[in-house]
Short mmCIF file of C-alpha atoms (C1' of nucleotides) in Angstrom, two decimals:
data_model
loop_
_atom_site.label_atom_id
_atom_site.label_comp_id
_atom_site.label_asym_id
_atom_site.label_seq_id
_atom_site.Cartn_x
_atom_site.Cartn_y
_atom_site.Cartn_z
CA MET A 1 0.00 0.00 0.00
CA LYS A 2 1.24 3.45 -0.93
CA ARG A 3 1.21 6.02 1.76
CA LYS A 4 0.43 9.63 1.05
CA ILE A 5 3.98 10.72 1.63
CA ASP A 6 5.18 8.57 -1.25
CA LYS A 7 3.63 11.03 -3.59
CA GLN A 8 6.22 13.57 -2.57
CA LEU A 9 9.14 11.19 -2.34
CA ASP A 10 9.00 9.59 -5.76
CA GLN A 11 7.55 11.31 -8.79
CA SER A 12 4.67 9.77 -10.62
CA THR A 13 5.39 8.42 -14.08
CA GLU A 14 3.57 11.34 -15.61
CA GLU A 15 5.74 13.78 -13.68
CA LYS A 16 8.91 11.95 -14.62
CA ILE A 17 8.05 12.22 -18.29
CA LYS A 18 7.20 15.88 -17.96
CA ALA A 19 10.47 16.61 -16.18
CA ALA A 20 12.52 14.83 -18.82
CA ALA A 21 10.56 16.48 -21.62
CA TYR A 22 11.06 19.85 -20.01
CA LYS A 23 14.79 19.33 -19.83
CA LEU A 24 15.24 18.04 -23.38
CA PHE A 25 12.81 20.33 -25.20
CA THR A 26 14.31 23.35 -23.46
CA GLN A 27 17.81 22.24 -24.35
CA LYS A 28 17.35 21.06 -27.90
CA GLY A 29 14.05 22.49 -29.10
CA TYR A 30 11.05 20.66 -30.49
CA ALA A 31 12.59 19.35 -33.70
CA GLY A 32 15.86 18.38 -32.03
CA THR A 33 14.24 16.25 -29.36
CA ARG A 34 13.20 12.64 -29.96
CA THR A 35 10.49 10.96 -27.96
CA ARG A 36 12.86 8.05 -27.47
CA ASP A 37 15.29 10.36 -25.72
CA ILE A 38 12.56 11.63 -23.44
CA ALA A 39 11.67 8.06 -22.55
CA GLU A 40 15.27 7.15 -21.83
CA GLU A 41 15.93 10.33 -19.85
CA SER A 42 12.92 9.70 -17.64
CA GLY A 43 13.62 5.99 -17.30
CA ILE A 44 10.18 5.04 -18.59
CA ASN A 45 8.96 3.07 -21.56
CA LEU A 46 8.42 4.85 -24.84
CA ALA A 47 4.84 3.64 -25.11
CA LEU A 48 3.95 5.39 -21.87
CA LEU A 49 4.69 8.76 -23.37
CA ASN A 50 1.85 8.32 -25.81
CA TYR A 51 -0.29 6.70 -23.15
CA TYR A 52 -0.08 9.79 -20.94
CA PHE A 53 0.25 12.62 -23.43
CA ARG A 54 -1.21 11.26 -26.67
CA SER A 55 1.55 12.71 -28.89
CA LYS A 56 4.90 14.45 -28.92
CA GLU A 57 3.20 17.66 -29.98
CA LYS A 58 0.68 17.63 -27.15
CA LEU A 59 3.46 17.04 -24.65
CA PHE A 60 5.43 19.87 -26.17
CA ASP A 61 2.50 22.25 -25.96
CA LEU A 62 2.28 21.60 -22.24
CA ILE A 63 5.98 22.25 -21.72
CA MET A 64 5.90 25.33 -23.89
CA ALA A 65 2.96 26.78 -21.98
CA ASP A 66 4.81 26.16 -18.72
CA ASN A 67 7.90 27.88 -20.04
CA MET A 68 5.99 30.86 -21.40
CA LYS A 69 4.22 31.27 -18.10
CA GLN A 70 7.51 31.22 -16.21
CA PHE A 71 9.14 33.51 -18.72
CA MET A 72 6.39 36.13 -18.56
CA PHE A 73 4.83 35.72 -15.14
CA GLY A 74 7.41 37.69 -13.21
CA ILE A 75 7.17 40.70 -15.43
CA PHE A 76 3.36 40.71 -15.34
CA ALA A 77 3.21 40.60 -11.57
CA ILE A 78 5.98 43.14 -11.05
CA THR A 79 4.90 45.75 -13.61
CA ASN A 80 1.38 45.75 -12.21
CA ASP A 81 2.27 46.09 -8.55
CA GLU A 82 0.84 49.43 -7.39
CA LYS A 83 2.88 49.53 -4.23
CA THR A 84 6.32 49.91 -5.80
CA SER A 85 7.98 52.83 -7.58
CA TYR A 86 9.14 52.37 -11.14
CA GLU A 87 12.74 52.38 -9.91
CA GLU A 88 11.97 49.52 -7.55
CA LYS A 89 10.27 47.70 -10.39
CA PHE A 90 13.46 47.88 -12.47
CA THR A 91 15.36 46.19 -9.67
CA LEU A 92 12.67 43.59 -9.10
CA ILE A 93 12.47 42.63 -12.77
CA VAL A 94 16.23 42.38 -13.19
CA ASN A 95 16.62 40.33 -10.02
CA ALA A 96 13.78 37.99 -10.91
CA TYR A 97 15.20 37.25 -14.36
CA ILE A 98 18.78 36.84 -13.21
CA ASP A 99 17.76 34.44 -10.44
CA MET A 100 15.58 32.42 -12.80
CA LEU A 101 18.05 32.30 -15.69
CA THR A 102 20.98 31.42 -13.48
CA ILE A 103 19.14 28.16 -12.81
CA GLN A 104 17.60 27.80 -16.26
CA PRO A 105 19.89 29.48 -18.76
CA ASP A 106 18.43 27.65 -21.76
CA MET A 107 14.94 28.96 -21.24
CA PRO A 108 14.96 32.31 -23.05
CA ILE A 109 16.56 31.06 -26.24
CA PHE A 110 14.16 28.12 -26.27
CA VAL A 111 11.08 30.28 -25.79
CA LEU A 112 12.19 32.93 -28.25
CA SER A 113 13.30 30.37 -30.86
CA GLU A 114 10.08 28.44 -30.75
CA ILE A 115 8.01 31.60 -30.89
CA ARG A 116 10.00 32.73 -33.89
CA TYR A 117 9.82 29.47 -35.85
CA ASP A 118 6.31 28.69 -34.74
CA PRO A 119 4.15 27.89 -37.75
CA SER A 120 0.90 27.73 -35.75
CA GLY A 121 1.02 31.30 -34.53
CA LEU A 122 1.34 30.47 -30.85
CA ILE A 123 1.99 34.06 -29.99
CA GLU A 124 -1.25 35.24 -31.50
CA LYS A 125 -3.23 33.44 -28.85
CA MET A 126 -1.73 35.41 -26.00
CA GLN A 127 -2.90 38.85 -25.00
CA LEU A 128 0.42 40.48 -24.24
CA ASP A 129 -0.23 43.89 -25.67
CA SER A 130 -2.78 45.14 -23.19
CA THR A 131 -1.22 43.45 -20.18
CA ILE A 132 2.11 45.18 -20.24
CA MET A 133 1.37 48.40 -22.10
CA ASN A 134 -1.48 49.18 -19.70
CA SER A 135 0.50 48.17 -16.64
CA HIS A 136 1.04 50.33 -13.63
CA MET A 137 4.70 50.77 -14.53
CA ILE A 138 3.88 52.33 -17.89
CA LYS A 139 1.57 54.81 -16.17
CA GLN A 140 4.30 55.66 -13.68
CA LEU A 141 6.79 56.25 -16.48
CA LYS A 142 4.35 58.44 -18.39
CA GLN A 143 3.73 60.50 -15.30
CA ALA A 144 7.45 60.88 -14.57
CA SER A 145 7.94 61.93 -18.17
CA ASP A 146 5.11 64.48 -18.05
CA SER A 147 6.49 66.04 -14.88
CA GLY A 148 9.91 66.42 -16.49
CA GLU A 149 11.56 63.98 -14.11
CA ILE A 150 12.70 61.68 -16.92
CA GLU A 151 13.28 61.97 -20.66
CA GLU A 152 10.44 61.49 -23.08
CA ILE A 153 11.07 58.06 -24.46
CA ASN A 154 9.00 55.26 -25.95
CA PRO A 155 8.48 52.78 -23.08
CA ILE A 156 9.22 49.95 -25.49
CA HIS A 157 12.78 51.25 -25.67
CA ILE A 158 12.97 50.97 -21.90
CA LEU A 159 11.59 47.45 -22.00
CA MET A 160 14.10 46.49 -24.70
CA ASN A 161 16.86 47.92 -22.54
CA ILE A 162 15.91 46.12 -19.34
CA LEU A 163 15.42 42.80 -21.07
CA GLY A 164 18.39 43.19 -23.39
CA LEU A 165 20.81 44.04 -20.62
CA THR A 166 19.46 41.27 -18.41
CA ILE A 167 18.55 38.39 -20.70
CA PHE A 168 21.02 38.71 -23.55
CA PRO A 169 24.09 37.73 -21.50
CA PHE A 170 22.43 34.38 -20.81
CA ILE A 171 21.50 33.87 -24.45
CA GLY A 172 25.03 34.64 -25.52
CA SER A 173 26.76 33.04 -22.55
CA PRO A 174 28.73 30.33 -24.40
CA LEU A 175 30.19 32.98 -26.68
CA LEU A 176 30.70 35.57 -23.95
CA LYS A 177 32.40 33.07 -21.66
CA LYS A 178 34.75 32.12 -24.45
CA ILE A 179 35.51 35.73 -25.33
CA GLY A 180 36.14 36.67 -21.73
CA GLY A 181 37.98 33.47 -20.85
CA MET A 182 35.46 32.89 -18.06
CA GLU A 183 34.43 29.80 -16.13
CA ASP A 184 30.81 29.28 -15.14
CA ALA A 185 31.44 30.64 -11.65
CA GLN A 186 32.88 33.87 -12.97
CA PHE A 187 29.99 34.32 -15.35
CA THR A 188 27.49 33.77 -12.54
CA ALA A 189 29.36 36.29 -10.40
CA MET A 190 29.16 38.86 -13.19
CA MET A 191 25.44 38.34 -13.47
CA GLN A 192 25.12 38.92 -9.74
CA GLU A 193 27.00 42.20 -10.18
CA ARG A 194 24.56 43.15 -12.90
CA LYS A 195 21.67 42.98 -10.43
CA LYS A 196 22.94 46.26 -9.04
CA LEU A 197 24.44 47.70 -12.20
CA ILE A 198 21.51 47.34 -14.60
CA PRO A 199 18.86 49.18 -12.55
CA ALA A 200 21.33 51.99 -11.97
CA TRP A 201 22.14 52.15 -15.68
CA ILE A 202 18.48 52.24 -16.67
CA LYS A 203 17.81 55.10 -14.27
CA GLU A 204 20.84 56.94 -15.62
CA ILE A 205 19.68 56.48 -19.17
CA ILE A 206 16.18 57.84 -18.71
CA LYS A 207 17.09 60.63 -16.29
CA LYS A 208 16.34 64.16 -17.54
CA LYS A 209 19.61 65.93 -18.32
CA MET B 1 27.65 28.67 -75.11
CA LYS B 2 27.60 30.43 -71.77
CA ARG B 3 28.95 33.90 -71.67
CA LYS B 4 30.83 35.23 -68.68
CA ILE B 5 28.01 37.50 -67.69
CA ASP B 6 25.68 34.55 -67.22
CA LYS B 7 27.56 33.68 -64.11
CA GLN B 8 26.14 36.76 -62.49
CA LEU B 9 22.71 36.51 -64.02
CA ASP B 10 21.80 32.98 -63.03
CA GLN B 11 23.30 31.27 -60.02
CA SER B 12 25.07 27.98 -60.38
CA THR B 13 23.31 24.95 -58.97
CA GLU B 14 25.74 24.86 -56.10
CA GLU B 15 24.99 28.45 -55.24
CA LYS B 16 21.26 27.89 -55.49
CA ILE B 17 21.45 25.07 -52.98
CA LYS B 18 23.59 27.11 -50.67
CA ALA B 19 21.23 30.04 -50.79
CA ALA B 20 18.22 27.86 -50.02
CA ALA B 21 20.08 26.03 -47.26
CA TYR B 22 21.14 29.33 -45.78
CA LYS B 23 17.58 30.55 -45.70
CA LEU B 24 16.05 27.41 -44.22
CA PHE B 25 18.76 26.50 -41.72
CA THR B 26 18.80 30.06 -40.42
CA GLN B 27 15.04 30.09 -40.09
CA LYS B 28 14.39 26.66 -38.65
CA GLY B 29 17.70 25.37 -37.36
CA TYR B 30 19.53 22.19 -38.25
CA ALA B 31 17.06 19.69 -36.83
CA GLY B 32 14.03 21.56 -38.12
CA THR B 33 15.20 21.67 -41.72
CA ARG B 34 14.74 18.78 -44.16
CA THR B 35 16.94 18.25 -47.15
CA ARG B 36 13.78 17.85 -49.23
CA ASP B 37 12.77 21.40 -48.31
CA ILE B 38 16.16 22.70 -49.31
CA ALA B 39 15.85 20.95 -52.66
CA GLU B 40 12.37 22.30 -53.24
CA GLU B 41 13.29 25.83 -52.14
CA SER B 42 16.22 25.93 -54.52
CA GLY B 43 14.31 24.29 -57.37
CA ILE B 44 16.87 21.53 -57.74
CA ASN B 45 16.71 17.78 -57.43
CA LEU B 46 17.24 16.23 -54.02
CA ALA B 47 20.04 13.99 -55.26
CA LEU B 48 22.08 17.02 -56.26
CA LEU B 49 22.34 18.14 -52.70
CA ASN B 50 24.36 15.05 -51.84
CA TYR B 51 26.21 15.25 -55.12
CA TYR B 52 27.54 18.72 -54.27
CA PHE B 53 27.77 18.64 -50.51
CA ARG B 54 28.03 14.98 -49.59
CA SER B 55 25.62 15.22 -46.63
CA LYS B 56 23.18 17.46 -44.78
CA GLU B 57 25.68 17.91 -42.00
CA LYS B 58 28.51 18.99 -44.30
CA LEU B 59 26.22 21.51 -45.95
CA PHE B 60 25.15 22.77 -42.57
CA ASP B 61 28.72 23.22 -41.44
CA LEU B 62 29.39 25.45 -44.42
CA ILE B 63 26.32 27.57 -43.73
CA MET B 64 27.13 27.78 -40.04
CA ALA B 65 30.68 28.90 -40.73
CA ASP B 66 29.36 31.58 -43.08
CA ASN B 67 26.91 32.78 -40.47
CA MET B 68 29.50 32.86 -37.72
CA LYS B 69 31.83 34.81 -39.91
CA GLN B 70 29.14 37.36 -40.71
CA PHE B 71 28.04 37.50 -37.09
CA MET B 72 31.55 38.16 -35.78
CA PHE B 73 33.40 39.79 -38.64
CA GLY B 74 32.08 43.28 -38.10
CA ILE B 75 33.05 43.36 -34.47
CA PHE B 76 36.55 42.03 -35.17
CA ALA B 77 37.28 44.62 -37.80
CA ILE B 78 35.77 47.51 -35.87
CA THR B 79 37.28 46.81 -32.46
CA ASN B 80 40.75 46.52 -33.99
CA ASP B 81 40.68 49.68 -36.05
CA GLU B 82 43.39 51.94 -34.66
CA LYS B 83 42.09 55.04 -36.38
CA THR B 84 38.82 55.39 -34.48
CA SER B 85 38.10 56.42 -30.89
CA TYR B 86 36.26 54.01 -28.63
CA GLU B 87 33.17 56.24 -28.84
CA GLU B 88 33.22 55.99 -32.62
CA LYS B 89 33.64 52.24 -32.31
CA PHE B 90 30.44 52.03 -30.24
CA THR B 91 28.55 53.75 -33.03
CA LEU B 92 30.14 51.65 -35.76
CA ILE B 93 29.36 48.38 -33.99
CA VAL B 94 25.76 49.31 -33.28
CA ASN B 95 25.18 50.53 -36.82
CA ALA B 96 26.75 47.46 -38.38
CA TYR B 97 24.61 45.07 -36.34
CA ILE B 98 21.37 46.98 -36.81
CA ASP B 99 21.90 47.19 -40.57
CA MET B 100 22.75 43.51 -40.81
CA LEU B 101 19.95 42.27 -38.55
CA THR B 102 17.33 44.43 -40.18
CA ILE B 103 17.93 42.33 -43.28
CA GLN B 104 18.60 39.04 -41.48
CA PRO B 105 16.72 39.08 -38.20
CA ASP B 106 16.87 35.31 -37.75
CA MET B 107 20.63 35.14 -37.74
CA PRO B 108 21.53 35.81 -34.11
CA ILE B 109 19.07 33.37 -32.60
CA PHE B 110 20.18 30.74 -35.11
CA VAL B 111 23.86 31.21 -34.38
CA LEU B 112 23.41 31.39 -30.63
CA SER B 113 21.01 28.43 -30.54
CA GLU B 114 23.25 26.18 -32.56
CA ILE B 115 26.30 27.16 -30.52
CA ARG B 116 24.38 26.38 -27.37
CA TYR B 117 23.01 23.01 -28.45
CA ASP B 118 26.13 22.07 -30.33
CA PRO B 119 27.28 18.63 -29.24
CA SER B 120 30.53 18.77 -31.21
CA GLY B 121 31.96 21.79 -29.45
CA LEU B 122 31.99 24.08 -32.46
CA ILE B 123 32.86 27.07 -30.35
CA GLU B 124 36.03 25.48 -29.02
CA LYS B 125 37.59 25.58 -32.44
CA MET B 126 37.44 29.35 -32.68
CA GLN B 127 39.94 31.67 -31.11
CA LEU B 128 37.63 34.38 -29.87
CA ASP B 129 39.26 35.13 -26.55
CA SER B 130 42.47 36.71 -27.75
CA THR B 131 40.92 38.42 -30.75
CA ILE B 132 38.50 40.63 -28.87
CA MET B 133 40.07 40.92 -25.44
CA ASN B 134 43.36 42.06 -26.96
CA SER B 135 41.70 44.40 -29.41
CA HIS B 136 42.50 48.04 -29.81
CA MET B 137 39.16 48.99 -28.26
CA ILE B 138 39.94 47.19 -25.01
CA LYS B 139 43.24 49.03 -24.77
CA GLN B 140 41.49 52.35 -25.38
CA LEU B 141 38.97 51.59 -22.66
CA LYS B 142 41.68 50.59 -20.20
CA GLN B 143 43.51 53.80 -20.90
CA ALA B 144 40.39 55.90 -20.48
CA SER B 145 39.73 54.11 -17.23
CA ASP B 146 43.28 54.67 -15.94
CA SER B 147 43.13 58.37 -16.73
CA GLY B 148 39.87 58.69 -14.79
CA GLU B 149 37.86 59.57 -17.89
CA ILE B 150 35.49 56.63 -17.45
CA GLU B 151 34.45 54.32 -14.63
CA GLU B 152 36.45 51.22 -13.83
CA ILE B 153 34.38 48.45 -15.27
CA ASN B 154 34.98 44.98 -16.63
CA PRO B 155 35.02 45.40 -20.43
CA ILE B 156 32.89 42.27 -20.72
CA HIS B 157 30.09 44.24 -19.06
CA ILE B 158 30.45 46.85 -21.77
CA LEU B 159 30.39 44.20 -24.48
CA MET B 160 27.29 42.62 -22.93
CA ASN B 161 25.65 46.04 -22.88
CA ILE B 162 26.39 46.94 -26.48
CA LEU B 163 25.33 43.55 -27.81
CA GLY B 164 22.37 43.21 -25.46
CA LEU B 165 20.94 46.61 -26.29
CA THR B 166 21.50 46.07 -30.02
CA ILE B 167 20.90 42.40 -30.71
CA PHE B 168 18.29 41.44 -28.14
CA PRO B 169 15.47 43.48 -29.71
CA PHE B 170 15.85 41.40 -32.87
CA ILE B 171 15.90 38.13 -30.95
CA GLY B 172 12.77 39.10 -29.07
CA SER B 173 11.11 40.95 -31.93
CA PRO B 174 8.00 38.77 -32.33
CA LEU B 175 7.25 39.20 -28.64
CA LEU B 176 8.19 42.87 -28.51
CA LYS B 177 6.12 43.70 -31.57
CA LYS B 178 3.13 41.99 -29.98
CA ILE B 179 3.63 43.76 -26.66
CA GLY B 180 4.02 47.15 -28.29
CA GLY B 181 1.31 46.59 -30.89
CA MET B 182 3.85 47.33 -33.61
CA GLU B 183 3.98 46.54 -37.30
CA ASP B 184 7.26 45.61 -38.96
CA ALA B 185 7.77 49.14 -40.21
CA GLN B 186 7.43 50.62 -36.75
CA PHE B 187 9.84 48.10 -35.31
CA THR B 188 12.38 48.88 -38.01
CA ALA B 189 11.97 52.58 -37.33
CA MET B 190 12.63 52.00 -33.64
CA MET B 191 15.80 50.12 -34.45
CA GLN B 192 16.93 53.04 -36.59
CA GLU B 193 16.34 55.34 -33.62
CA ARG B 194 18.48 53.05 -31.50
CA LYS B 195 21.47 53.65 -33.79
CA LYS B 196 21.75 57.05 -32.14
CA LEU B 197 20.39 56.16 -28.73
CA ILE B 198 22.52 53.14 -27.85
CA PRO B 199 25.98 54.70 -28.35
CA ALA B 200 24.85 57.69 -26.29
CA TRP B 201 23.56 55.41 -23.54
CA ILE B 202 26.75 53.40 -23.43
CA LYS B 203 28.83 56.55 -23.12
CA GLU B 204 26.53 57.79 -20.37
CA ILE B 205 26.82 54.52 -18.50
CA ILE B 206 30.60 54.37 -18.43
CA LYS B 207 31.20 58.08 -17.90
CA LYS B 208 32.98 58.97 -14.63
CA LYS B 209 30.52 60.63 -12.27
"C1'" DG C 1 25.60 17.32 -64.05
"C1'" DT C 2 20.96 16.00 -63.51
"C1'" DC C 3 17.34 12.91 -63.16
"C1'" DT C 4 14.32 8.55 -61.27
"C1'" DA C 5 14.06 4.96 -58.35
"C1'" DT C 6 15.27 2.86 -54.30
"C1'" DA C 7 17.95 1.32 -50.23
"C1'" DT C 8 18.28 2.05 -45.43
"C1'" DA C 9 17.52 3.95 -41.11
"C1'" DC C 10 14.99 6.56 -37.97
"C1'" DG C 11 11.18 8.50 -35.38
"C1'" DG C 12 6.37 8.71 -33.86
"C1'" DA C 13 2.75 6.01 -32.70
"C1'" DT C 14 -0.08 1.80 -31.63
"C1'" DA C 15 -1.56 -3.22 -30.86
"C1'" DG C 16 -1.89 -6.39 -27.65
"C1'" DA C 17 0.12 -9.27 -23.83
"C1'" DC C 18 0.75 -9.00 -18.96
"C1'" DG D 1 -0.33 1.11 -15.87
"C1'" DT D 2 3.53 -0.90 -18.02
"C1'" DC D 3 5.85 -3.68 -21.11
"C1'" DT D 4 7.45 -5.87 -26.02
"C1'" DA D 5 6.99 -5.98 -30.63
"C1'" DT D 6 5.85 -3.82 -34.61
"C1'" DC D 7 3.70 -0.77 -38.05
"C1'" DC D 8 4.21 3.01 -41.03
"C1'" DG D 9 5.44 7.32 -42.66
"C1'" DT D 10 9.37 10.12 -43.39
"C1'" DA D 11 14.21 11.58 -43.99
"C1'" DT D 12 18.87 10.95 -45.53
"C1'" DA D 13 21.54 9.05 -48.78
"C1'" DT D 14 22.94 6.39 -52.95
"C1'" DA D 15 22.74 3.51 -57.35
"C1'" DG D 16 22.46 3.84 -61.85
"C1'" DA D 17 20.26 5.57 -66.24
"C1'" DC D 18 20.57 9.50 -69.22
#
DNA sequence: GTCTATATACGGATAGAC
DNA sequence: GTCTATCCGTATATAGAC
């Protein structure tokens, strides 16, 4: 007889498959991942993959949705928080991404690759436009701009800057490590430095001169 | 009889295959591209692909090397030019990338994905470390730092900033367009704006306060 | 050099026993 | 739920005629 606690100790078969699929899809993309590899990685039988998830594509859709949620959730929650200043939001966004991507460095390139190649228009189904462009942060920036506190600048530029400065180093990390002659530990240390540097840079950039 | 000028008018079969392979590999990656699609796209027979290039992988290696060269060549040439100031180099790098990526927006995510997934250690074969870290630009920055003109900062941070601010918007363009409710033309216009903005921001960031 | 036809292997998916 | 065995479509690659 299984006791309740077993559920936490050993993963269910379904969870094992999902975990393996998550790892492989994120690493090698949809086309580069074979269902046989997922089965082997999770230590289960190939037939069980179809038993639980019907098809490779259905399994992928689940993983992709998970990834997208993780990739976007932080920024949704942070930009809409009415209790923080826009400066604090910069710091919160940068910290959230750096902490997440330090653990999962493959995620952004996976998400952005699959969105880009996607033949089925995955991105069309999401309502991203309203959610971020109507966020509390955008209102704060508009107000700061109107009062002459910061430069007049398209908020999309600011978003590009925050995400570019924060996410790009992870996307380019193999190249950047090679160029800088860095080990993983050094790279991680640099990204920790950037938690302080990036918010300061962004403020500097938008400040009225 | 073929005249010399024909060589420019109609591509050779080999060139047609290469062009199609370039397009498809860059768009969909190695695993996502089928040799049949390359044949169809280039209007040639499938067997000719193997006749000219021996295998899919060999063809891919050619395309990849081309892409890498394009992706890195600008920065090599610019950072080592002894006739320009480091400020001018910022502008030249940003302009070169924005011009290139406006035409070939898929390139960076392709190159960086394939480098990341690469099982055969492609990146190890390149000597990137010495080429950029010993460049004229790095020396100029060190000198400016020693003389108190700019902040003391790891030049890798500066490289991350230039590339992140410039390249990331292209990598994330489908998402950013959706978020900002932009058409292609608007996005392109924004990137043209950034040709002026980014160099100014970088200078601002490193300036001694 | 270019084609048609085909060998060969691989990958996704299922049938059916346990 | 889980396994073995297998089907079947597809993808790379080649043989051989022209």
